[in-house]
Coordinates of C-alpha atoms in Angstrom, one line a residue:
X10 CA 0.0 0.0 0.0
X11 CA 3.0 2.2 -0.3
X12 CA 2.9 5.6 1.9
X13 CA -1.0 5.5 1.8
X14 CA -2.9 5.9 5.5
X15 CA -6.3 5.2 6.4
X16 CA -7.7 7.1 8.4
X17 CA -10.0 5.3 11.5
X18 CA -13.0 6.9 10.2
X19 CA -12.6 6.0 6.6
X20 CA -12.0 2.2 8.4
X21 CA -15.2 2.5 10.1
X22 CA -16.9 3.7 7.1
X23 CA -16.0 0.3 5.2
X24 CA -16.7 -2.0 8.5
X25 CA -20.5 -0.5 7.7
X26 CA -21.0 -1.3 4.5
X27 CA -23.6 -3.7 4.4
X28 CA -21.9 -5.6 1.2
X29 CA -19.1 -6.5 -0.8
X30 CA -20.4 -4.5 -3.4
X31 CA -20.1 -1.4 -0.9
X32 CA -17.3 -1.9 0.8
X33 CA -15.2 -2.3 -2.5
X34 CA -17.0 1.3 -3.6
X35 CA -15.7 2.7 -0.6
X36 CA -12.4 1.3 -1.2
X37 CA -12.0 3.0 -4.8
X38 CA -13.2 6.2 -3.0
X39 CA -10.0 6.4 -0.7
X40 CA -7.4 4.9 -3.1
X41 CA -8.9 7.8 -6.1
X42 CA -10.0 10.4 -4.1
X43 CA -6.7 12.7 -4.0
X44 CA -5.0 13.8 -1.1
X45 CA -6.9 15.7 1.9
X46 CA -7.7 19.2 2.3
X47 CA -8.8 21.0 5.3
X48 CA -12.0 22.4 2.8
X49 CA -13.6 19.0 2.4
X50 CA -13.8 18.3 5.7
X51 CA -17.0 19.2 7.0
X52 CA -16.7 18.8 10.2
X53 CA -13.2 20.1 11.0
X54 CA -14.5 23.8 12.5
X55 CA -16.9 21.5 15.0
X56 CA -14.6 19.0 16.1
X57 CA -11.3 21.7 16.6
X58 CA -14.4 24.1 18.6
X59 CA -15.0 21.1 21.0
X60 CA -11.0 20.3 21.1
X61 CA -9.8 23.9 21.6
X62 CA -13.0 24.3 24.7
X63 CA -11.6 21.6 26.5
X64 CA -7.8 21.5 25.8
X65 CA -7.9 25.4 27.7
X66 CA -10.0 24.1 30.3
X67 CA -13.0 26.0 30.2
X68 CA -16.5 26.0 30.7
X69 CA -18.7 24.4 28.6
X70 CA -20.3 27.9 27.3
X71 CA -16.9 28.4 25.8
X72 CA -17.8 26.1 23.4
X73 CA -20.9 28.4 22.2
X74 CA -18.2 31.0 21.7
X75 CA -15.6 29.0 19.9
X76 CA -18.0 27.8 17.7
X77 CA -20.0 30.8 17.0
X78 CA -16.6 31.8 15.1
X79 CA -16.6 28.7 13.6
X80 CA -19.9 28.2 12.5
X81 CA -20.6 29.4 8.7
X82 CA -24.5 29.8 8.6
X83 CA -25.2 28.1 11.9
X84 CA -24.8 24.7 10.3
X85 CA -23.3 23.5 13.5
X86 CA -25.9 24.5 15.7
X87 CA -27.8 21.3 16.1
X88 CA -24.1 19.7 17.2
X89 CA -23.3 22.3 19.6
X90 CA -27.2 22.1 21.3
X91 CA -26.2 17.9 21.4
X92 CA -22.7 18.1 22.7
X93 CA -23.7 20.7 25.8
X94 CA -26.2 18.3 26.4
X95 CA -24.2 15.4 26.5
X96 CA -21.5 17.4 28.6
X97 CA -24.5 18.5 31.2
X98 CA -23.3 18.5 34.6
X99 CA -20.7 16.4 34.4
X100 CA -17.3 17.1 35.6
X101 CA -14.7 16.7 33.0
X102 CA -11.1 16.9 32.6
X103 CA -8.8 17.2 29.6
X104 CA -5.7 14.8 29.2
X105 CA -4.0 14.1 25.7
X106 CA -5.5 11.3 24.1
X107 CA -2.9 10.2 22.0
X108 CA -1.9 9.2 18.2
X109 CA -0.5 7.0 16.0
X110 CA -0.2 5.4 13.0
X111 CA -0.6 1.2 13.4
X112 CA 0.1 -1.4 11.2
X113 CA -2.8 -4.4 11.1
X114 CA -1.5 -7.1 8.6
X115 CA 0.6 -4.3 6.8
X116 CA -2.6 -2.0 6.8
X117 CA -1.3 1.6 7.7
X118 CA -4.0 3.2 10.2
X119 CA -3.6 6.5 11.5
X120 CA -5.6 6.9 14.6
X121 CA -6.8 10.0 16.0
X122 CA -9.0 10.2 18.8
X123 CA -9.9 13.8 19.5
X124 CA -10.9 13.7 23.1
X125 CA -8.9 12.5 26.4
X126 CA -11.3 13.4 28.6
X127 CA -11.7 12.5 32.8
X128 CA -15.4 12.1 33.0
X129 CA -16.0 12.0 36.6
X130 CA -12.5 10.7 37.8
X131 CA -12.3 7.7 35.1
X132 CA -10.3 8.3 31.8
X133 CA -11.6 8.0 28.7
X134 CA -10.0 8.3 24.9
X135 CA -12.7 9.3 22.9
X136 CA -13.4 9.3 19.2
X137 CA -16.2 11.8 18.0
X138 CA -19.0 11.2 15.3
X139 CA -20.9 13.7 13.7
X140 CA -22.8 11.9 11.0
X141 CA -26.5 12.1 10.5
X142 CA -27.1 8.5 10.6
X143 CA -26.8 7.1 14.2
X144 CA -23.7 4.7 15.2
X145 CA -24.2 1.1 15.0
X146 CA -22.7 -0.4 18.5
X147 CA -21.3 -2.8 16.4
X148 CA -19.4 -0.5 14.5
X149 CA -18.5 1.9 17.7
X150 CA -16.9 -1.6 19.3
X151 CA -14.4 -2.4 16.1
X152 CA -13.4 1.5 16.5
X153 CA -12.7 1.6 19.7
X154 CA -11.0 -1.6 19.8
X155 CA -8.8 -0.5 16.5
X156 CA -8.1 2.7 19.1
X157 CA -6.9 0.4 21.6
X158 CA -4.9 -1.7 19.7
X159 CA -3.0 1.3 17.8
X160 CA -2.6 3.3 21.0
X161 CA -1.3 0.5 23.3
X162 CA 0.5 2.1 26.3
X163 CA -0.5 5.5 25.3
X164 CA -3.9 5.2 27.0
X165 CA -4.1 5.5 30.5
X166 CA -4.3 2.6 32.7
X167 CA -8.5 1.6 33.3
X168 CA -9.3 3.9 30.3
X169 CA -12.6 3.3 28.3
X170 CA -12.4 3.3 24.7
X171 CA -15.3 4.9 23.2
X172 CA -16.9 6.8 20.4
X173 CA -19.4 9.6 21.4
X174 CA -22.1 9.7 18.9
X175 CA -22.5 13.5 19.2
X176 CA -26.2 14.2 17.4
X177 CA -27.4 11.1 19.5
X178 CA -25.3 12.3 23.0
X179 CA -24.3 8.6 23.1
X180 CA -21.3 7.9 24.7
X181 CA -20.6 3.7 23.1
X182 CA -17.9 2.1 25.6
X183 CA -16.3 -0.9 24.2
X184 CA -17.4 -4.0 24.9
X185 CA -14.6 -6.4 24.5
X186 CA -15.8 -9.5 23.5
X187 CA -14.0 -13.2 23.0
X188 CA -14.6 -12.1 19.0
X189 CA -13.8 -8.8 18.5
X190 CA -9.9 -9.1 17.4
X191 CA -11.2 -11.7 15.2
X192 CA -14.0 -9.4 13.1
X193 CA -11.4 -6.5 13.3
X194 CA -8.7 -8.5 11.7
X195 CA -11.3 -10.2 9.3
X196 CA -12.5 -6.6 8.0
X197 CA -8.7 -5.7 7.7
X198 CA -7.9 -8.9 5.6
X199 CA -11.1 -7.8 3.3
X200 CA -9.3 -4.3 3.0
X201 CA -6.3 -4.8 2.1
X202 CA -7.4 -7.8 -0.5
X203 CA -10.2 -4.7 -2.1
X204 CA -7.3 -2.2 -2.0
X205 CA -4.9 -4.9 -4.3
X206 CA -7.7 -5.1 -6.9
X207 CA -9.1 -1.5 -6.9

């Protein structure tokens, strides 16, 4: 695969394709699509707002402010309203959460999770979702067990792994079962086999 990375959420976007059909579609859409750009990624303003708020350690109404500079035509608005909700009273600390790029089988994944955050004295390394369409637990569990493989000793000790699916103010912990290295390294074979023939 050369110097080519995928990115965690490209990786979770082909783990949900219902078929073979798909998942080679979304295959061809990484290997073609060019290299990124900060202006195709929609949701770079919202996810750098929620960053920046707790990275300086404020209060949540910070967030309203970072975003308000962010937010071209209040087409965040909805996200903000959800992730203030989701914060509600809890008491929340910011630690770095960590990065890397892992190998799986010789598949390059670089993998980002935005948030480190102490949510009422337990660590958590958190990946965000924004999409319209709500987060299969399914999906949330390879993620955040991809996360934890890549990261290793960078995540504190006791951490939970988890994607926050922001619109939905769900917070999806893994749960590590017995077969979840084996689906994860299935979907990985399948990736790399889609990538050779693309």
């Amino acid at each position: 695969m050369d110097s080519t990375r995928i990115s965690l959420t490209d990786f979770v976007d082909f783990v949900g394709r219902p078929s073979m059909t798909g998942k080679l579609a979304k295959v061809r859409d990484i290997k073609h699509r060019g290299p990124y750009t900060a202006t195709g990624d929609l949701y770079r303003p919202v996810r750098e707002a929620i960053i920046r708020t707790h990275a300086a350690s404020t209060t949540k109404w910070e967030l309203r402010d970072h975003l308000t500079r962010a937010n071209a035509g209040g087409r965040f608005d909805n996200i903000a309203e959800a992730y203030l909700g989701w914060w509600g009273q809890r008491r929340i600390e910011w630690f770095e959460p960590g990065w890397q790029i892992g190998s799986l089988q010789g598949l390059p994944i670089s993998v980002n999770p935005e948030l480190g955050l102490e949510i009422e004295g337990r660590p958590h390394v958190i990946k965000l979702y924004f999409k319209e369409d709500p987060l299969p637990h399914t999906l949330s569990d390879i993620a955040a067990r991809l996360m934890a493989r890549v990261l290793g000793e960078q995540t504190p000790r006791d951490a939970a792994i988890a994607v926050l699916d922001v619109r939905r103010k769900r917070l999806l912990c893994m749960h590590d079962g017995p077969d979840l290295d084996i689906l994860l390294d299935a979907e990985v074979a399948a990736f790399t086999a889609l990538w050779a023939q693309a």
